PDB file of C-alpha atoms in Angstrom:
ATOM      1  CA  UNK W 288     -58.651  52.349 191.815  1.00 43.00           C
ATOM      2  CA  UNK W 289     -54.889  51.242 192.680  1.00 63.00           C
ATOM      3  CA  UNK W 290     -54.681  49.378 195.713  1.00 85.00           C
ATOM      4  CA  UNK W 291     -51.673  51.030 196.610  1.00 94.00           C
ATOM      5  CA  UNK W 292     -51.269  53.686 199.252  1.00 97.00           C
ATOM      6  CA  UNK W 293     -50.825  57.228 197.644  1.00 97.00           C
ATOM      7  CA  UNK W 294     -48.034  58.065 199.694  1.00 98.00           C
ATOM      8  CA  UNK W 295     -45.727  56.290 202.318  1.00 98.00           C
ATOM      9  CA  UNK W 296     -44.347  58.202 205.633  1.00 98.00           C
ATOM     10  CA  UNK W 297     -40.935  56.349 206.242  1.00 98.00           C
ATOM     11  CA  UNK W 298     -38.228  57.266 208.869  1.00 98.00           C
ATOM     12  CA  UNK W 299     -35.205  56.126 210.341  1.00 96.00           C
ATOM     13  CA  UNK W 300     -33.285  56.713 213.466  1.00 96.00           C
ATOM     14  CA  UNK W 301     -30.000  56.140 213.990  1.00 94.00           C
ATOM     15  CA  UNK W 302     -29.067  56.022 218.054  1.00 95.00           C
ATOM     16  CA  UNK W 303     -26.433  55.670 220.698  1.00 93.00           C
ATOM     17  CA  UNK W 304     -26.922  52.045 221.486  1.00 91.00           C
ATOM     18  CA  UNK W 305     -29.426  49.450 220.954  1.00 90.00           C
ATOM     19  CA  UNK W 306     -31.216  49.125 223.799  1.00 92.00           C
ATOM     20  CA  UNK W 307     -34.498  51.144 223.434  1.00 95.00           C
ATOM     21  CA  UNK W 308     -35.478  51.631 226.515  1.00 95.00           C
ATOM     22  CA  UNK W 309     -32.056  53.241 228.078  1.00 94.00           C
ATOM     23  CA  UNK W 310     -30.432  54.444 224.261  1.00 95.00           C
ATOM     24  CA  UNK W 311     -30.897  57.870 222.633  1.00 96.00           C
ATOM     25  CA  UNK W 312     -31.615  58.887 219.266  1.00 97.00           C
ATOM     26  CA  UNK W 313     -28.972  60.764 217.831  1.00 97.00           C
ATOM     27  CA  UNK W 314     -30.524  61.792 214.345  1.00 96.00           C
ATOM     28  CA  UNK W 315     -33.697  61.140 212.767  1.00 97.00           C
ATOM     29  CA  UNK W 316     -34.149  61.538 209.128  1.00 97.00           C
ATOM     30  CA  UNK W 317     -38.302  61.589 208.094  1.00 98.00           C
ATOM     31  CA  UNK W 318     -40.480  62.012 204.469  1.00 98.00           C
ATOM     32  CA  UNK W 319     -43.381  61.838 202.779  1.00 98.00           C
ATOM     33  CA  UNK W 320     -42.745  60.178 199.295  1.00 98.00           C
ATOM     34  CA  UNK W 321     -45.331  59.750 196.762  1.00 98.00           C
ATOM     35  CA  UNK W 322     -46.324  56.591 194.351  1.00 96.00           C
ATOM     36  CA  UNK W 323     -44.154  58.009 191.953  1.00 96.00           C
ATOM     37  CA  UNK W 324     -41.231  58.419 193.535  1.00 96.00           C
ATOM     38  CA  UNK W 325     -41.093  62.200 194.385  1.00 97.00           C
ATOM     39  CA  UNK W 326     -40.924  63.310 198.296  1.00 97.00           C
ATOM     40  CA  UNK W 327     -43.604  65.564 199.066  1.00 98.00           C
ATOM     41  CA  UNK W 328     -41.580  66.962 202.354  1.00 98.00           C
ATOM     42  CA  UNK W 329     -38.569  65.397 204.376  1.00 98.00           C
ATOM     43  CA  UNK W 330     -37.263  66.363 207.853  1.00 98.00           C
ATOM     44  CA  UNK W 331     -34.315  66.035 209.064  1.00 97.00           C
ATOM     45  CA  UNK W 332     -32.870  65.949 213.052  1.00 98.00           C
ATOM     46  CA  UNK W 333     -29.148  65.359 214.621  1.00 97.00           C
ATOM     47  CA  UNK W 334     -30.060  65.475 218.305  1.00 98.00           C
ATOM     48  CA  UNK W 335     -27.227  65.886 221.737  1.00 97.00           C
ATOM     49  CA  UNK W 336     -29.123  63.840 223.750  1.00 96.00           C
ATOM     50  CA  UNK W 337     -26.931  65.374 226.900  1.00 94.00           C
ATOM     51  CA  UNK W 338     -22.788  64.902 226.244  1.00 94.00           C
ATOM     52  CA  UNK W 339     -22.067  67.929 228.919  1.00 92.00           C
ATOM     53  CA  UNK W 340     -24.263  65.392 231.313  1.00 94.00           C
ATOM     54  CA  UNK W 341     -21.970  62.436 230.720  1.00 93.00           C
ATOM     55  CA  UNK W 342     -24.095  60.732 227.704  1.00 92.00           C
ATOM     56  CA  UNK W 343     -21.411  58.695 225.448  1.00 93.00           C
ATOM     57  CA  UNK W 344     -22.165  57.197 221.969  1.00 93.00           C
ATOM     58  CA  UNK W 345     -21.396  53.110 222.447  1.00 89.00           C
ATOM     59  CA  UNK W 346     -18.458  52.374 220.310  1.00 90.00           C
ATOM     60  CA  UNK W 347     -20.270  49.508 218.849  1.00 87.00           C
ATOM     61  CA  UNK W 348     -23.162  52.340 217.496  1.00 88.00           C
ATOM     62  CA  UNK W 349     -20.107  54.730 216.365  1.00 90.00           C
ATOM     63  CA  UNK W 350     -18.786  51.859 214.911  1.00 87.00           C
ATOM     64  CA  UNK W 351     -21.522  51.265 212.543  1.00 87.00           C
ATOM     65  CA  UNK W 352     -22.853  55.394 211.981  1.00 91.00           C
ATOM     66  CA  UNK W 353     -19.668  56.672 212.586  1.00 87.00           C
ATOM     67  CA  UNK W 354     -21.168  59.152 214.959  1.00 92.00           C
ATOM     68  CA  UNK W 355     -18.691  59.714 218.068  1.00 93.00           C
ATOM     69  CA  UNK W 356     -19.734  61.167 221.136  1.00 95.00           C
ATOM     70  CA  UNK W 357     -17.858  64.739 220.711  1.00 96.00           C
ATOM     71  CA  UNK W 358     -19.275  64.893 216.989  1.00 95.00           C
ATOM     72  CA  UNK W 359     -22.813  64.669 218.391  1.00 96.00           C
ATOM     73  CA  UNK W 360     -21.408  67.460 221.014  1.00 95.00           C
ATOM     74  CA  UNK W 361     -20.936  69.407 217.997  1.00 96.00           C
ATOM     75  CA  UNK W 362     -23.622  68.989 215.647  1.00 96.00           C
ATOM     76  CA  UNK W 363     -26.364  68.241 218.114  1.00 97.00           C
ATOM     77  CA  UNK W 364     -29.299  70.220 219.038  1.00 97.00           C
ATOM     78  CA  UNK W 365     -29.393  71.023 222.946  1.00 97.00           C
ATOM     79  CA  UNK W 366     -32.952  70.856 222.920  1.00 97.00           C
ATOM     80  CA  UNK W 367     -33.324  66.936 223.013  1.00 97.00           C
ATOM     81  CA  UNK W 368     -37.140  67.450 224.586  1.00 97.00           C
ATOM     82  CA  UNK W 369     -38.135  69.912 222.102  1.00 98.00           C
ATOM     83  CA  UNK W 370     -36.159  67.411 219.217  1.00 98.00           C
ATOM     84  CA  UNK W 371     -38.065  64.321 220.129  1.00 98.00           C
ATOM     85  CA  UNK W 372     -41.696  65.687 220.672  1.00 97.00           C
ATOM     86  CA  UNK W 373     -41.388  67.003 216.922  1.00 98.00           C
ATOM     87  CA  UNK W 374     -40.041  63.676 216.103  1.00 98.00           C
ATOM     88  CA  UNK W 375     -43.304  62.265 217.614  1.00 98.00           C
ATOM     89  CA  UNK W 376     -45.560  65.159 215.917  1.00 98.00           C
ATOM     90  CA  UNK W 377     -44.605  64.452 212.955  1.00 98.00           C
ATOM     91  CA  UNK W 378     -45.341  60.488 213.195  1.00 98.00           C
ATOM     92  CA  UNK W 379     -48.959  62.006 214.336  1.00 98.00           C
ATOM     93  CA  UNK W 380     -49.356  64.355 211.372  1.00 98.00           C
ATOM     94  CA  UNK W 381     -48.915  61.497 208.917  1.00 98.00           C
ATOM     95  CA  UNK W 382     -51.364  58.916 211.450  1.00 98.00           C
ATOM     96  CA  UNK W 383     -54.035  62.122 211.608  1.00 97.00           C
ATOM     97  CA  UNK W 384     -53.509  62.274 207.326  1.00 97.00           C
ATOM     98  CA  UNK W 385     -53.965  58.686 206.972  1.00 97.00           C
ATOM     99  CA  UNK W 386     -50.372  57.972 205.857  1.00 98.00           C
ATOM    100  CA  UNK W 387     -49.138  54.660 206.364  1.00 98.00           C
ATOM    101  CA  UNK W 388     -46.074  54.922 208.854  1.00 98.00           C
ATOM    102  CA  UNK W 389     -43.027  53.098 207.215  1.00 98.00           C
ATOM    103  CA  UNK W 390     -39.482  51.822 208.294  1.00 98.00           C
ATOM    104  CA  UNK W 391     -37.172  49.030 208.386  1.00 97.00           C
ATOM    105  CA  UNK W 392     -37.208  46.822 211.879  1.00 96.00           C
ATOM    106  CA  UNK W 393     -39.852  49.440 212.742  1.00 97.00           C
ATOM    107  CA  UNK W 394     -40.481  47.755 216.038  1.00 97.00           C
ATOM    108  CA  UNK W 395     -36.319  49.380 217.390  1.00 97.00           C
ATOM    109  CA  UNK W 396     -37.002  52.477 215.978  1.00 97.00           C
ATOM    110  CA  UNK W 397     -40.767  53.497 217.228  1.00 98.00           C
ATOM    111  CA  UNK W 398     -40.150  51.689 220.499  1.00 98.00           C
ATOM    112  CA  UNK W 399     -36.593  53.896 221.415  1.00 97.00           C
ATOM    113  CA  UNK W 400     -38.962  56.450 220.446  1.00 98.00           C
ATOM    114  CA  UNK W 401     -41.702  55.630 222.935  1.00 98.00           C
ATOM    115  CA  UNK W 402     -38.875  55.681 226.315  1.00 97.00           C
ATOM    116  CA  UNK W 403     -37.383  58.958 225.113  1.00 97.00           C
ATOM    117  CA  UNK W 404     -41.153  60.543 224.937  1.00 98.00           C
ATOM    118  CA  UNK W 405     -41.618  58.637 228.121  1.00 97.00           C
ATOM    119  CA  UNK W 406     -37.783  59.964 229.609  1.00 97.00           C
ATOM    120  CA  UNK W 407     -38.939  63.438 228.667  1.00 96.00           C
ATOM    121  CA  UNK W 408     -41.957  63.890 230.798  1.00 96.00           C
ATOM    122  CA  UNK W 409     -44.830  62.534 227.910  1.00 96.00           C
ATOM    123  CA  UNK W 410     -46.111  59.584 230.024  1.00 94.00           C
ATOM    124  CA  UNK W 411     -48.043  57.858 227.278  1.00 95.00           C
ATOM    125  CA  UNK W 412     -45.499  57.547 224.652  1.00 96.00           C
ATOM    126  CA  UNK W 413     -46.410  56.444 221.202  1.00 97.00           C
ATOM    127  CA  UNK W 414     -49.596  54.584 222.662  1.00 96.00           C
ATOM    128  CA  UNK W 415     -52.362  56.898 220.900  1.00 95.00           C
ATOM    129  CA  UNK W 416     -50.465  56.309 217.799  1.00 96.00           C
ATOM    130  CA  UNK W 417     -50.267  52.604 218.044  1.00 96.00           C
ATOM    131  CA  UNK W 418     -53.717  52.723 218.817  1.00 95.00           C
ATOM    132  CA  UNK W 419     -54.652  54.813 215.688  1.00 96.00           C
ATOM    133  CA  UNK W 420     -52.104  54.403 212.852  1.00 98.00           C
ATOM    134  CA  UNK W 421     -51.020  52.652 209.830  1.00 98.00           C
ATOM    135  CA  UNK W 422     -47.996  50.914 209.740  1.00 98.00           C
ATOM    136  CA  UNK W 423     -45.953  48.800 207.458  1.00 98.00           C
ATOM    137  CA  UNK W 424     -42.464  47.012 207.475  1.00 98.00           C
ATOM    138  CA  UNK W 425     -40.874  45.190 204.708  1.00 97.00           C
ATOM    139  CA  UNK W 426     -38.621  43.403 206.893  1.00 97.00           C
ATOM    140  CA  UNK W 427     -41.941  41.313 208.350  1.00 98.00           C
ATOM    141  CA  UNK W 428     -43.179  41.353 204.830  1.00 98.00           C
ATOM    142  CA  UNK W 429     -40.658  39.664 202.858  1.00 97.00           C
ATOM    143  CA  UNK W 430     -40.222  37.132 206.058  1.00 96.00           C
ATOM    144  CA  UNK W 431     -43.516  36.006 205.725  1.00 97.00           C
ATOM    145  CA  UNK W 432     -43.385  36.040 201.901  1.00 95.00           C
ATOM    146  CA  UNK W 433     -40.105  34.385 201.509  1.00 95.00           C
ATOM    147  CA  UNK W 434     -39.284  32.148 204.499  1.00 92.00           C
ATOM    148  CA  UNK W 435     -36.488  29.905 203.758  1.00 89.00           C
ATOM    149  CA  UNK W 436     -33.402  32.333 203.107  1.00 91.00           C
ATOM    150  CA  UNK W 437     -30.191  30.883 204.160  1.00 87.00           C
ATOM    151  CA  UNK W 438     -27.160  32.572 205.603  1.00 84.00           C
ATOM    152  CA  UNK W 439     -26.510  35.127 208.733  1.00 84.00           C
ATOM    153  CA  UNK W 440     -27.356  38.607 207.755  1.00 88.00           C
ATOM    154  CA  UNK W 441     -29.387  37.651 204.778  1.00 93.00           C
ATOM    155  CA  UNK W 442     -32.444  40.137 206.465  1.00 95.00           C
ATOM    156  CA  UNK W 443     -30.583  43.214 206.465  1.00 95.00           C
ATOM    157  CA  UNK W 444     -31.813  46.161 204.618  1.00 95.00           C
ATOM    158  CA  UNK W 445     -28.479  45.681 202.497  1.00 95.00           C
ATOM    159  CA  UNK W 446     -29.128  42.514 201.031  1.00 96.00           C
ATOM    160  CA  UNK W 447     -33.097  42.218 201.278  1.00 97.00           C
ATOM    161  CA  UNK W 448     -32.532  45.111 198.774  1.00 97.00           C
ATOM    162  CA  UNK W 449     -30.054  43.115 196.750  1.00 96.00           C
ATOM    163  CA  UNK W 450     -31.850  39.943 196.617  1.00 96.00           C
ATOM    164  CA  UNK W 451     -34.526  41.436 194.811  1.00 96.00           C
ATOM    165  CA  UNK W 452     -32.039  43.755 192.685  1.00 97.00           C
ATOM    166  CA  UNK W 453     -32.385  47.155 194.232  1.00 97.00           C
ATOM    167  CA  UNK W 454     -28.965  48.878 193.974  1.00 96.00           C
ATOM    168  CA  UNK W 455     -27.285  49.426 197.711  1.00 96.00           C
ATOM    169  CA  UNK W 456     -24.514  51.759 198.111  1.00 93.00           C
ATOM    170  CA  UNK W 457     -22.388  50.423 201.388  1.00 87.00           C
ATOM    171  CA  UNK W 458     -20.280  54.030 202.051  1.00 85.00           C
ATOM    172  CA  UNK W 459     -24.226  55.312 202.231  1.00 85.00           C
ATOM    173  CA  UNK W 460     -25.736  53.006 204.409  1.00 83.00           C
ATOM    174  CA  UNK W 461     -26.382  53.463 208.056  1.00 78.00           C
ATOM    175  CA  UNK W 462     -26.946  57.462 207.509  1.00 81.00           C
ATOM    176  CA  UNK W 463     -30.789  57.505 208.479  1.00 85.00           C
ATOM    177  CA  UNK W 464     -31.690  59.353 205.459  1.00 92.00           C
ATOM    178  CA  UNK W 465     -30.034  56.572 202.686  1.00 93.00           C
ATOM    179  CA  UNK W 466     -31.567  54.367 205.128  1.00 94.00           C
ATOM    180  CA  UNK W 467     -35.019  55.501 204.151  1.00 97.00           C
ATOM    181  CA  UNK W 468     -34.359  55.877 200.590  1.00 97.00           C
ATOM    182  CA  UNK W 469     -33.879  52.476 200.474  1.00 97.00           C
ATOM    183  CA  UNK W 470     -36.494  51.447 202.840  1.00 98.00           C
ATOM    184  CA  UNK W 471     -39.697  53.417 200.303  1.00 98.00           C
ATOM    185  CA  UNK W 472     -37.866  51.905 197.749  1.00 98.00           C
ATOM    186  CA  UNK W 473     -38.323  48.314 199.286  1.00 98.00           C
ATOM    187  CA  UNK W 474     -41.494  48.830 200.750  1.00 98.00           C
ATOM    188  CA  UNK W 475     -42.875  50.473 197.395  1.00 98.00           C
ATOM    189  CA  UNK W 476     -41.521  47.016 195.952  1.00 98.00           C
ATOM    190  CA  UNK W 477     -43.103  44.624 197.715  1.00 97.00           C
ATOM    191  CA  UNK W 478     -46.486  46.782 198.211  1.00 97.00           C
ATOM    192  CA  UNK W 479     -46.892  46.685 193.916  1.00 97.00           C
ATOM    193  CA  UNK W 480     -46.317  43.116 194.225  1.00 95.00           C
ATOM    194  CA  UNK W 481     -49.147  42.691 197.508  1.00 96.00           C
ATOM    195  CA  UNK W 482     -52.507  41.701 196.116  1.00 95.00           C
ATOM    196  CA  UNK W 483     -53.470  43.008 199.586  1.00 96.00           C
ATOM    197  CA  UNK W 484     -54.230  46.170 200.589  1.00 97.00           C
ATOM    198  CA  UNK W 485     -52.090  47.798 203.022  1.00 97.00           C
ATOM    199  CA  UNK W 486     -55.767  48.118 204.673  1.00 97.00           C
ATOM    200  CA  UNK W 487     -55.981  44.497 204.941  1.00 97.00           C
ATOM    201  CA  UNK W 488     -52.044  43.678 205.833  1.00 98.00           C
ATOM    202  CA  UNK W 489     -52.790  45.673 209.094  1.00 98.00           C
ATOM    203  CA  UNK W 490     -53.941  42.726 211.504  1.00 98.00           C
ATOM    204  CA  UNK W 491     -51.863  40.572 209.083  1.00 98.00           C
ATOM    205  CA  UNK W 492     -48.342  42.109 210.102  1.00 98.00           C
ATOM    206  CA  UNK W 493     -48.647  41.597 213.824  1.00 97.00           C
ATOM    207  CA  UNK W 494     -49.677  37.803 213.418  1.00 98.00           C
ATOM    208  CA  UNK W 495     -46.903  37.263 211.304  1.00 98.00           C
ATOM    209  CA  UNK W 496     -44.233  39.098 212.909  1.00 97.00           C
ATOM    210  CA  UNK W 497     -45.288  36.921 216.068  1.00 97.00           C
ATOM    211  CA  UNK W 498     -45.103  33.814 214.410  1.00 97.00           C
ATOM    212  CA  UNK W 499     -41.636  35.323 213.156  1.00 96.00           C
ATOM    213  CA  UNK W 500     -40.697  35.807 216.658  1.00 96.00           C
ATOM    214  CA  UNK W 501     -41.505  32.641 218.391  1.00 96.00           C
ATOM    215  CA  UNK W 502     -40.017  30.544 214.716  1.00 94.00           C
ATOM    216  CA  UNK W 503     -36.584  32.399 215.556  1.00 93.00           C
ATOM    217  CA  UNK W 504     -36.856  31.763 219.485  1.00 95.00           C
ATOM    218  CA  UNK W 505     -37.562  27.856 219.515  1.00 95.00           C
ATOM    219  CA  UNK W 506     -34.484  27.977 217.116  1.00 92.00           C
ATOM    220  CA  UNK W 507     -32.399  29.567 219.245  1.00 93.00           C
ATOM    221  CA  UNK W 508     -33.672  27.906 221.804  1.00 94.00           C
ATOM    222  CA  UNK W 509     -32.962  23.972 220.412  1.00 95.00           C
ATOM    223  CA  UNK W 510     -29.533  25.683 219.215  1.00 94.00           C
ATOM    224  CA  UNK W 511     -28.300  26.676 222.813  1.00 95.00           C
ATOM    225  CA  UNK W 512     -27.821  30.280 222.205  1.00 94.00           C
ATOM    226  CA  UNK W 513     -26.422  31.877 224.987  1.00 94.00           C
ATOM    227  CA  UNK W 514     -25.421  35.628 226.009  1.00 92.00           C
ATOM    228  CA  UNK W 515     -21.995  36.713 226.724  1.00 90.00           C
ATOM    229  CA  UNK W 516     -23.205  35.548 230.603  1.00 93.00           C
ATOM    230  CA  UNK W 517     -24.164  32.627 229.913  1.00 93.00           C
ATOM    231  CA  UNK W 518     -28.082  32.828 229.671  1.00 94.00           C
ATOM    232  CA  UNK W 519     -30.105  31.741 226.941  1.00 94.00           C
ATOM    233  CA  UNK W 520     -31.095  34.350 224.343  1.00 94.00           C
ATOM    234  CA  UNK W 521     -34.200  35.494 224.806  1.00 94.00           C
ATOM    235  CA  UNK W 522     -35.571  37.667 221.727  1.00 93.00           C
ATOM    236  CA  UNK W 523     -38.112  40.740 222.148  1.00 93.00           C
ATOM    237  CA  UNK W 524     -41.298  40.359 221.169  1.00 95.00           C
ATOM    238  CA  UNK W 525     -44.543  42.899 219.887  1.00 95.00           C
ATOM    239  CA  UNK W 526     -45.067  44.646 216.944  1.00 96.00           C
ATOM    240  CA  UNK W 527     -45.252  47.334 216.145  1.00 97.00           C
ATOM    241  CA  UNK W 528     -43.613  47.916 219.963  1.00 96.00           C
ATOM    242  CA  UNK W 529     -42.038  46.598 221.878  1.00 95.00           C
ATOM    243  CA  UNK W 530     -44.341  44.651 224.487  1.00 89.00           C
ATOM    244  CA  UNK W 531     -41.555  42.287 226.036  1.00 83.00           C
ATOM    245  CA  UNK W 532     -38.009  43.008 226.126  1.00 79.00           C
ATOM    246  CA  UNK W 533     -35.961  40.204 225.690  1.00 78.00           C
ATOM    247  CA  UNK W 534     -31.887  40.167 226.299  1.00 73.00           C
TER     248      UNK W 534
END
């Protein structure tokens, strides 16, 4: 029997901003993709999370998506609440199915998730699928398995996928849906190479993302990083939420 997952449920959101409790999701892009390659179903959803309210993309987000605020005026749906709980349904689906929830930096993308279920009136967020789910993130993986990479920006999606020679097309990237082609394509990588289970990485990820996170702060820490105000930088921490926001 393979110890690989049949199939992997990955997503990707790209947003407004990057702070998830206060940020919107502006698109979503969601599939189901099979050992061998082949998606099984994909969803896709460009959201107006409220322009004619006074909602503005950040310049720094449009910098990177190249999403402006009047495009989203456009092309969004006006049905953000309706948007975000199918969003969240379809995370469920894939949790109920026994599909191991996938993405890259998962902990930004389920936890902006979590405040807009919470900002539209579902009090409990993503907390029942927390509770019940399977998830998996390369980005924790390959830290753990591969700890002394040198150089700023060296755990991007970008060049995680070049440093283990995965092909990554810059025009494409930051458009959720390359986004996740890339991330199955990563995370299919690294599971074939796993002589765990994705079973048995379950407790495994959390204790190594939180040695991850406390590594990183006692480095910036002994460094001096400081904010744009002047106070130290404080990193979040949790996975795979968000349980305490840093700055």
């Amino acid at each position: 029997m393979s110890k690989l997952p049949e199939k992997l449920f990955v997503y990707d959101t790209e947003t407004g901003g990057v702070d998830v409790e206060n940020d919107r999701i502006l698109t979503c892009y969601a599939m189901i993709q099979n050992q061998d390659g082949s998606i099984e179903r994909e969803w896709h959803w460009t959201i107006d999370p409220g322009v004619a309210e006074g909602f503005e993309v950040a310049k720094g987000a449009s910098d990177v998506h190249g999403m402006s605020t009047e495009w989203i005026a456009e092309h969004g749906r006006k049905d953000a609440r309706q948007a975000i709980h199918e969003i969240y349904g379809i995370l469920g689906n894939a949790q109920i199915k026994g599909v191991p929830i996938v993405a890259y930096n998962q902990r930004f993308d389920l936890s902006i998730l979590h405040h807009e279920l919470r900002r539209h009136g579902f009090e409990h967020g993503v907390m029942e699928l927390v509770d019940r789910a399977k998830f998996y993130d390369a980005t924790i993986h390959e830290k753990h398995r591969n700890k002394y990479v040198k150089g700023a920006g060296q755990r991007t999606l970008k060049n995680t996928c070049l440093r283990y020679g995965i092909e990554f097309d810059d025009e494409k990237a930051h458009a959720a849906e390359y986004d996740v082609i890339k991330t199955a394509e990563l995370s299919w990588f690294f599971l074939r190479k796993e002589k765990l289970t994705i079973d048995e990485l379950q407790p495994l990820l959390p204790k190594w993302k939180e040695e991850q996170d406390k590594s990183l702060q006692a480095f910036f820490t002994k460094d001096g990083r400081k904010n744009d105000d002047g106070t130290p930088v404080v990193i979040d921490r949790g996975w795979p939420l968000i349980t305490k926001k840093g700055n």
